[in-house]
Coordinates of C-alpha atoms in Angstrom, one line a residue:
R1 CA -64.1 -133.6 105.3
Q2 CA -64.7 -136.1 108.5
I3 CA -66.5 -133.0 110.0
L4 CA -68.5 -132.7 107.1
K5 CA -69.8 -136.1 106.9
A6 CA -70.4 -136.0 110.8
M7 CA -72.6 -133.4 110.2
D8 CA -74.5 -134.8 107.2
K9 CA -75.4 -137.8 109.9
I10 CA -76.6 -135.5 112.5
L11 CA -78.9 -133.5 110.3
V12 CA -80.1 -136.7 108.6
A13 CA -80.6 -138.4 112.3
T14 CA -82.4 -135.3 114.0
S15 CA -84.0 -134.1 110.5
A16 CA -87.6 -135.2 112.1
L17 CA -87.0 -133.6 115.3
P18 CA -88.2 -131.4 117.2
I19 CA -91.7 -133.5 117.1
Y20 CA -93.8 -130.4 118.1
R21 CA -93.2 -127.4 115.9
Q22 CA -95.1 -124.2 115.0
S23 CA -98.1 -124.0 112.6
A24 CA -95.6 -121.9 109.5
W25 CA -92.7 -124.1 110.6
S26 CA -90.7 -124.6 106.9
A27 CA -88.1 -127.3 106.4
S28 CA -86.3 -125.1 103.8
Q29 CA -85.5 -122.5 107.1
L30 CA -83.4 -125.2 108.2
G31 CA -80.4 -124.6 106.6
D32 CA -76.8 -126.8 106.7
I33 CA -76.0 -126.6 110.4
P34 CA -77.6 -129.3 112.4
Y35 CA -78.2 -126.9 115.5
L36 CA -80.7 -129.3 117.4
G37 CA -78.5 -132.0 117.0
F38 CA -75.1 -130.3 117.8
T39 CA -76.9 -129.3 121.2
L40 CA -78.0 -132.8 122.1
V41 CA -74.1 -134.1 121.5
F42 CA -72.6 -132.3 123.0
T43 CA -75.2 -132.3 126.2
V44 CA -74.9 -136.3 126.0
L45 CA -71.1 -135.0 126.1
I46 CA -71.1 -133.3 129.1
F47 CA -73.3 -135.1 131.0
V48 CA -70.8 -138.3 130.3
I49 CA -68.3 -136.7 131.6
E50 CA -69.6 -135.5 134.9
L51 CA -71.1 -138.5 135.6
H52 CA -67.9 -140.3 135.3
L53 CA -66.4 -137.7 137.4
D54 CA -69.1 -138.2 139.8
I55 CA -68.7 -142.0 139.8
R56 CA -64.9 -141.8 139.9
Q57 CA -65.6 -139.7 143.7
L58 CA -68.4 -141.8 144.6
K59 CA -65.6 -144.9 144.3
T60 CA -63.2 -142.6 146.2
F61 CA -65.4 -142.8 148.7
Y62 CA -66.5 -146.5 148.8
A63 CA -62.3 -147.1 147.9
T64 CA -60.8 -145.2 151.0
N65 CA -61.3 -146.5 155.0
T66 CA -58.4 -144.1 156.2
L67 CA -57.4 -140.7 156.2
P68 CA -54.1 -139.5 154.0
K69 CA -51.1 -139.3 156.6
E70 CA -51.0 -135.6 156.5
L71 CA -54.8 -135.3 157.6
V72 CA -54.7 -138.3 160.8
K73 CA -53.4 -136.2 163.4
H74 CA -55.9 -133.6 162.7
I75 CA -58.8 -134.9 162.4
P76 CA -60.7 -138.1 164.6
N77 CA -61.3 -141.5 162.7
E78 CA -65.0 -141.0 163.6
T79 CA -65.4 -137.9 161.8
F80 CA -63.7 -139.1 158.4
Q81 CA -66.2 -142.0 158.5
K82 CA -69.0 -139.1 158.8
S83 CA -67.5 -137.5 156.3
N84 CA -67.6 -140.8 154.0
A85 CA -70.8 -141.5 154.6
Y86 CA -71.9 -138.1 153.4
G87 CA -70.0 -137.5 151.0
K88 CA -71.6 -141.6 149.2
D89 CA -75.0 -139.9 150.5
K90 CA -74.9 -136.9 148.2
F91 CA -73.2 -138.1 145.9
L92 CA -75.8 -140.8 145.1
F93 CA -78.1 -138.7 145.4
K94 CA -76.4 -135.7 143.0
I95 CA -76.0 -138.5 140.4
I96 CA -79.5 -139.7 140.3
E97 CA -81.1 -135.6 140.0
S98 CA -78.3 -135.6 137.6
T99 CA -79.7 -138.3 135.3
F100 CA -83.0 -137.0 136.0
T101 CA -82.3 -133.1 135.1
F102 CA -80.2 -134.9 131.4
L103 CA -83.1 -136.7 130.7
Q104 CA -85.6 -134.4 131.2
G105 CA -83.8 -131.4 129.4
V106 CA -83.3 -134.1 126.0
A107 CA -86.9 -135.1 125.9
L108 CA -87.6 -131.4 126.4
I109 CA -86.0 -130.6 123.4
V110 CA -86.8 -133.4 121.5
L111 CA -90.3 -132.9 122.2
G112 CA -90.1 -129.3 121.1
Y113 CA -90.7 -127.9 124.7
L114 CA -90.0 -124.5 123.8
P115 CA -91.7 -123.5 120.6
Y116 CA -94.8 -125.4 122.1
V117 CA -94.6 -123.3 125.7
W118 CA -94.4 -119.9 123.5
D119 CA -97.3 -120.4 121.5
I120 CA -99.4 -121.5 124.5
S121 CA -97.7 -118.1 126.0
A122 CA -98.9 -116.2 123.2
S123 CA -102.4 -117.6 123.2
L124 CA -102.8 -117.0 126.7
A125 CA -101.0 -113.2 125.9
E126 CA -104.3 -113.0 123.0
K127 CA -107.1 -114.1 125.9
M128 CA -105.6 -111.0 128.0
A129 CA -106.0 -108.6 124.8
V130 CA -102.9 -108.0 123.7
M131 CA -102.7 -109.0 120.8
T132 CA -104.4 -106.3 118.6
P133 CA -103.6 -103.7 116.6
D134 CA -103.3 -101.2 119.5
Y135 CA -100.4 -102.0 121.2
S136 CA -97.0 -102.4 119.2
N137 CA -95.1 -105.7 118.2
L138 CA -92.6 -104.7 121.0
F139 CA -95.0 -104.7 123.5
Q140 CA -96.9 -107.8 122.6
E141 CA -93.4 -109.8 122.4
I142 CA -92.6 -108.3 126.4
I143 CA -95.9 -109.8 127.6
I144 CA -95.3 -113.0 125.7
T145 CA -91.9 -113.2 127.5
W146 CA -93.7 -112.5 130.3
V147 CA -96.0 -115.6 130.2
F148 CA -93.5 -117.4 129.2
I149 CA -91.0 -117.1 131.6
V150 CA -93.5 -117.8 134.4
L151 CA -94.5 -121.0 132.8
M152 CA -90.9 -121.7 132.5
T153 CA -90.3 -121.2 135.9
I154 CA -93.6 -122.8 137.7
F155 CA -92.8 -126.4 135.6
D156 CA -88.9 -126.3 136.4
T157 CA -89.9 -125.1 139.9
V158 CA -92.5 -127.9 139.9
I159 CA -90.1 -130.4 138.8
T160 CA -87.1 -129.5 140.9
L161 CA -89.2 -129.9 144.0
P162 CA -89.0 -133.2 144.8
F163 CA -85.2 -133.2 144.6
S164 CA -85.0 -130.1 146.7
L165 CA -87.2 -131.6 149.3
Y166 CA -85.5 -134.9 149.2
G167 CA -81.7 -132.6 149.2
T168 CA -82.9 -130.6 152.6
F169 CA -85.3 -132.9 154.5
V170 CA -83.4 -136.1 153.4
V171 CA -79.6 -135.6 152.9
E172 CA -78.7 -132.7 154.9
E173 CA -81.4 -133.9 157.7
K174 CA -79.6 -137.2 157.9
H175 CA -76.6 -135.9 158.5
G176 CA -77.4 -133.5 161.1
F177 CA -77.0 -130.7 158.7
N178 CA -80.8 -129.4 158.1
K179 CA -82.6 -127.0 160.7
S180 CA -85.1 -125.5 158.3
T181 CA -88.8 -126.4 158.8
L182 CA -91.1 -127.4 156.0
A183 CA -92.7 -124.1 156.5
L184 CA -89.4 -122.0 156.2
F185 CA -88.5 -124.1 153.1
I186 CA -91.9 -123.1 151.5
Q187 CA -91.5 -119.4 152.5
D188 CA -88.1 -119.8 151.0
K189 CA -89.0 -121.1 147.9
A190 CA -92.4 -118.3 147.5
M191 CA -90.3 -115.7 148.2
T192 CA -87.4 -116.2 145.6
L193 CA -90.0 -117.1 142.7
G194 CA -91.3 -113.4 143.7
L195 CA -88.2 -111.5 143.6
T196 CA -87.5 -113.5 140.9
F197 CA -90.3 -112.2 138.7
V198 CA -90.4 -108.8 140.4
L199 CA -86.8 -107.9 139.8
G200 CA -86.1 -110.3 137.0
L201 CA -89.4 -109.5 134.5
P202 CA -88.6 -105.7 134.2
I203 CA -84.4 -105.9 133.5
L204 CA -85.4 -108.8 130.9
S205 CA -87.8 -106.5 129.2
L206 CA -85.5 -103.9 129.5
I207 CA -83.1 -105.7 127.8
V208 CA -85.4 -106.8 124.6
W209 CA -86.6 -102.8 124.2
I210 CA -82.6 -102.2 123.7
I211 CA -82.0 -105.1 121.8
R212 CA -85.0 -103.8 119.6
S213 CA -84.1 -100.4 119.6
A214 CA -80.5 -99.7 119.8
G215 CA -79.9 -100.8 116.2
P216 CA -76.8 -103.5 115.0
H217 CA -74.3 -102.2 118.6
F218 CA -77.1 -102.8 120.9
Y219 CA -74.3 -105.2 122.1
F220 CA -72.9 -102.0 124.1
Y221 CA -75.4 -100.6 125.2
V222 CA -77.0 -103.9 127.1
W223 CA -73.8 -104.7 128.5
A224 CA -73.9 -101.0 130.2
C225 CA -77.4 -101.4 131.5
L226 CA -76.5 -105.1 132.9
C227 CA -73.1 -103.3 134.2
A228 CA -75.1 -100.7 136.1
V229 CA -77.9 -102.9 137.1
S230 CA -75.5 -105.5 139.2
I231 CA -73.7 -102.7 140.7
V232 CA -77.2 -101.4 141.7
L233 CA -78.5 -105.2 142.6
M234 CA -75.0 -105.7 144.7
T235 CA -75.9 -102.2 146.5
I236 CA -79.6 -103.3 147.6
Y237 CA -79.0 -107.3 148.1
P238 CA -77.1 -106.9 151.1
T239 CA -79.2 -104.2 153.1
L240 CA -83.0 -104.9 150.9
I241 CA -83.2 -108.3 150.0
A242 CA -80.9 -110.8 152.1
P243 CA -82.8 -109.7 155.5
L244 CA -85.9 -111.4 153.7
F245 CA -84.2 -114.6 154.3
N246 CA -82.1 -113.9 157.5
K247 CA -81.7 -111.7 160.3
Y248 CA -78.7 -109.8 160.6
T249 CA -77.3 -108.3 164.2
P250 CA -75.0 -105.9 164.8
L251 CA -72.0 -107.6 166.4
E252 CA -71.7 -106.9 169.7
D253 CA -69.2 -105.1 171.4
G254 CA -66.5 -106.7 173.0
E255 CA -63.3 -109.1 172.5
V256 CA -64.2 -110.7 169.2
K257 CA -65.4 -107.2 167.6
A258 CA -62.2 -105.2 169.4
A259 CA -59.9 -108.1 167.5
I260 CA -61.9 -108.1 164.2
E261 CA -61.8 -103.7 164.1
D262 CA -57.8 -103.7 165.3
L263 CA -57.4 -106.5 162.1
A264 CA -58.9 -104.6 159.6
K265 CA -57.1 -100.9 161.1
K266 CA -54.0 -103.3 161.0
V267 CA -54.4 -104.1 157.0
E268 CA -55.7 -101.1 156.3
F269 CA -59.0 -102.7 155.6
P270 CA -62.1 -99.5 155.3
L271 CA -64.4 -101.7 157.6
T272 CA -67.6 -99.9 158.6
N273 CA -70.0 -102.6 160.2
L274 CA -69.7 -106.1 161.7
F275 CA -72.7 -108.4 161.5
T276 CA -73.9 -111.7 162.5
V277 CA -76.8 -113.6 160.6
D278 CA -78.6 -116.3 161.4
G279 CA -77.5 -119.0 159.4
S280 CA -78.4 -121.7 161.5
R281 CA -82.2 -121.2 161.0
R282 CA -81.2 -123.4 158.0
S283 CA -78.1 -125.5 158.1
A284 CA -75.4 -125.9 160.6
H285 CA -73.0 -125.2 157.8
S286 CA -70.7 -122.1 158.3
N287 CA -69.4 -119.3 156.3
A288 CA -68.2 -115.4 156.4
Y289 CA -67.9 -113.0 153.9
F290 CA -67.5 -109.2 153.5
Y291 CA -69.7 -106.7 151.0
G292 CA -69.5 -103.0 150.3
F293 CA -67.7 -100.9 147.9
F294 CA -65.2 -98.3 148.0
K295 CA -64.2 -97.5 152.1
N296 CA -67.6 -98.7 152.9
K297 CA -66.7 -102.5 153.3
R298 CA -68.9 -104.5 156.0
I299 CA -68.3 -108.3 157.4
V300 CA -71.0 -110.9 157.9
L301 CA -70.2 -113.8 160.3
Y302 CA -72.3 -116.6 160.3
D303 CA -73.6 -118.1 163.8
T304 CA -72.6 -121.1 163.0
L305 CA -69.0 -119.5 162.2
M306 CA -68.5 -118.4 165.7
K307 CA -69.2 -121.3 167.6
Q308 CA -66.9 -123.8 165.4
V309 CA -63.7 -121.8 165.8
E310 CA -61.3 -119.9 168.1
L311 CA -61.0 -116.2 168.2
P312 CA -57.2 -116.7 166.5
E313 CA -59.0 -118.7 164.1
L314 CA -61.9 -116.5 163.4
L315 CA -59.5 -114.0 162.6
A316 CA -57.0 -116.0 160.3
I317 CA -60.2 -116.9 158.0
L318 CA -60.8 -113.5 158.1
G319 CA -56.9 -112.6 157.0
H320 CA -57.8 -114.5 154.1
E321 CA -60.8 -112.8 152.9
I322 CA -59.3 -109.6 153.4
G323 CA -56.5 -110.7 151.6
H324 CA -59.1 -111.3 148.4
W325 CA -59.9 -107.7 148.5
K326 CA -56.5 -106.7 149.1
L327 CA -54.9 -108.7 146.2
W328 CA -58.2 -107.2 143.8
H329 CA -59.5 -110.5 143.7
T330 CA -63.1 -109.1 144.2
V331 CA -62.4 -106.6 141.9
Q332 CA -61.2 -108.9 138.9
G333 CA -64.2 -111.4 139.7
F334 CA -66.5 -108.2 139.0
F335 CA -64.4 -107.0 135.4
I336 CA -64.3 -110.8 134.2
S337 CA -67.6 -111.1 134.8
Q338 CA -68.7 -107.8 133.2
I339 CA -66.5 -108.9 130.2
Y340 CA -68.0 -111.9 129.9
T341 CA -71.5 -110.0 129.6
F342 CA -70.3 -107.9 127.1
C343 CA -68.5 -110.7 124.9
L344 CA -71.6 -112.6 125.3
F345 CA -74.2 -109.9 123.7
L346 CA -71.6 -109.1 121.1
A347 CA -71.6 -112.8 119.9
F348 CA -75.0 -113.1 120.3
S349 CA -75.4 -109.9 117.9
Y350 CA -73.9 -111.9 115.0
V351 CA -76.3 -115.0 115.0
Q352 CA -79.5 -113.6 116.7
N353 CA -81.3 -113.6 113.3
T354 CA -80.5 -117.0 111.7
P355 CA -83.1 -118.3 110.4
G356 CA -81.4 -122.2 110.6
M357 CA -81.0 -122.0 114.5
F358 CA -84.6 -121.0 115.1
A359 CA -85.9 -123.3 112.8
A360 CA -84.0 -126.3 113.9
F361 CA -85.5 -126.4 117.5
G362 CA -89.1 -126.1 115.7
F363 CA -89.8 -122.2 115.6
A364 CA -91.3 -120.6 112.6
Y365 CA -88.8 -118.0 110.8
P366 CA -91.1 -115.4 109.8
S367 CA -90.4 -113.7 106.3
G368 CA -92.1 -110.1 104.4
A369 CA -90.8 -107.0 105.2
S370 CA -94.0 -106.3 107.6
A371 CA -93.2 -109.7 109.4
A372 CA -92.5 -109.2 113.6
P373 CA -88.8 -110.3 114.1
M374 CA -88.3 -113.6 116.0
P375 CA -88.7 -112.9 119.9
V376 CA -85.4 -112.0 121.8
F377 CA -85.6 -114.2 125.2
I378 CA -86.1 -117.2 122.6
G379 CA -82.8 -116.2 120.7
L380 CA -81.2 -115.8 123.4
M381 CA -82.2 -119.3 124.7
L382 CA -81.0 -120.9 121.5
F383 CA -78.1 -119.1 121.2
S384 CA -76.8 -119.9 124.7
Q385 CA -77.7 -124.0 123.9
T386 CA -76.1 -124.0 120.4
F387 CA -73.0 -121.3 119.9
W388 CA -72.3 -120.0 123.5
S389 CA -72.7 -123.5 125.5
P390 CA -69.4 -124.6 124.5
V391 CA -67.8 -121.3 125.1
D392 CA -69.5 -121.1 128.7
K393 CA -68.4 -124.4 129.4
V394 CA -64.4 -123.6 128.9
L395 CA -64.6 -120.2 130.8
S396 CA -65.9 -121.9 133.5
L397 CA -63.0 -124.6 133.9
L398 CA -60.9 -121.4 133.3
M399 CA -62.7 -119.4 136.0
T400 CA -62.8 -122.5 138.3
F401 CA -59.0 -122.7 137.6
N402 CA -58.5 -118.6 138.5
S403 CA -60.8 -119.3 141.8
R404 CA -58.7 -122.0 143.0
T405 CA -55.6 -119.7 142.3
N406 CA -56.6 -117.0 143.9
E407 CA -57.8 -119.0 147.4
F408 CA -54.5 -120.0 147.8
A409 CA -52.9 -116.3 147.2
A410 CA -55.8 -115.2 150.0
D411 CA -54.2 -118.1 152.1
A412 CA -50.7 -116.9 151.7
Y413 CA -51.5 -113.3 152.4
A414 CA -53.0 -114.5 156.0
V415 CA -49.7 -116.6 156.5
K416 CA -47.5 -112.9 156.0
L417 CA -50.1 -111.4 158.4
G418 CA -48.4 -114.1 161.1
M419 CA -51.8 -116.1 161.0
G420 CA -50.7 -119.3 158.6
K421 CA -50.8 -121.8 161.8
D422 CA -54.2 -120.6 163.0
L423 CA -56.0 -120.2 159.3
A424 CA -54.8 -124.3 159.0
G425 CA -56.7 -125.2 162.6
G426 CA -59.3 -123.0 161.3
L427 CA -59.9 -124.8 158.2
I428 CA -59.8 -128.0 159.4
K429 CA -62.1 -127.3 162.2
I430 CA -64.4 -126.1 159.5
S431 CA -64.1 -128.9 157.8
I432 CA -64.8 -131.1 160.2
E433 CA -67.7 -129.4 161.2
N434 CA -68.9 -129.3 157.9
L435 CA -68.3 -133.0 157.3
S436 CA -66.3 -131.8 154.0
N437 CA -65.0 -134.0 151.1
M438 CA -61.5 -135.3 153.0
V439 CA -60.5 -137.6 150.2
P440 CA -61.5 -135.4 146.8
D441 CA -60.7 -137.4 143.6
A442 CA -58.4 -135.8 141.6
W443 CA -60.0 -135.0 138.5
Y444 CA -63.3 -134.3 139.9
S445 CA -61.8 -131.2 142.1
M446 CA -60.1 -130.0 139.0
Y447 CA -63.1 -129.8 137.3
H448 CA -65.7 -128.7 140.0
Y449 CA -63.9 -127.2 143.0
S450 CA -63.6 -123.6 143.1
H451 CA -61.7 -124.1 146.4
P452 CA -58.8 -126.3 146.9
P453 CA -59.3 -129.3 149.0
L454 CA -58.5 -129.0 152.8
L455 CA -55.0 -131.5 152.0
E456 CA -53.8 -129.0 149.2
R457 CA -54.4 -125.8 151.1
L458 CA -52.5 -127.1 154.0
R459 CA -49.8 -128.1 152.2
A460 CA -49.5 -124.8 150.4
I461 CA -49.8 -122.7 154.0
E462 CA -47.4 -124.9 155.4
K463 CA -44.6 -124.3 152.7
H464 CA -45.4 -120.1 152.9
T465 CA -45.4 -120.5 156.4
A466 CA -41.8 -122.3 155.9
A467 CA -40.5 -119.7 153.6
K468 CA -41.5 -116.8 156.3
K469 CA -39.3 -118.1 158.9
N470 CA -36.8 -118.3 156.5
E471 CA -36.9 -115.0 155.0

């Protein structure tokens, strides 16, 4: 009863929204479920929770003047103070940016941004002479969707550009991490936009075609298609896309290459190539990763990482990364993403033709046998904002927890290889060089961190090392 009363209140409060509605919109299509109202309530709820967590972490930075006892012997106080200063600046900026993003998102929903931009897109498509009987409804929908995405992407890029610039050239620059230039920054943005359109628009067109053509069980075919696309993209990204942004150089013969190859041989890791990447071209932050399918694995080392750690520590870090492969974490991640995609489109298949969902956001739902169906992409967007958003948030929290569990397991694997001490040393050095958060708030890290905080990892490594000695 209380839920029904709450629904009635939300329905009444949002009955006049959004402000812009399509010309053929009718209140009779709204139904009893306040989709727009629930979306606004959930958006506000998540913002308040995340803002509270951000403020908790920011207060922790201001309230903490000394390192935890276990870190004092490893990290100089000067570095800790720099880390705290970096954290304060990042979180103040993050709070401002997230608040702006929240207010913008709410404003766009209230104003009726989606139906407004869709109508503009249809008008532009009409000027392109594609809205005629010579072209099928499917072709017209795809063209309007392309125009819609281009307009939305350009708008989003322009709106977020000041924050991107400030984050890179003020916050990161102030603390010594930014190595990018304005020209390189603009080049990256332009290339990213280009790739988004070149790759994204054809893939989306394929999805629209499948949903329109495959019948009620389209979700299976969409999933199969996206699974194949993801495999293709994972294959071509390291060799065709990533080199557009960075220079990948085969690791030179020498002590480092020989030691990594020996490690790979020892654990039966099918290493075929070793590369270094010029991460220092843009940032002083460091990383290492591997990619490739089956018996064709390649390891990529950031040049910044190779300068920050000693060889034994580098090997321990790679031992951790290989642990993810050995423990099937990469395969696990792939299968989880596929199950997620399948469930998303399965759920969408049940609500894609819900008149009330479209009408709640200002779209006119067509009637009559000859009426064109509602746009697939708009349906997906509204479904994601209404039905799927709470599910996605819960799944995101579960995946964050699973990721932390996998990180602990990969650390334990490195310890089993006898690399516990060097792994701990490497993690400490990386944290120092990257000015990582050394005093994370417990609730903030639990909600956001896909990797456990440094202190938790060091304690776990010490525990596993002690257990290994007692075996």
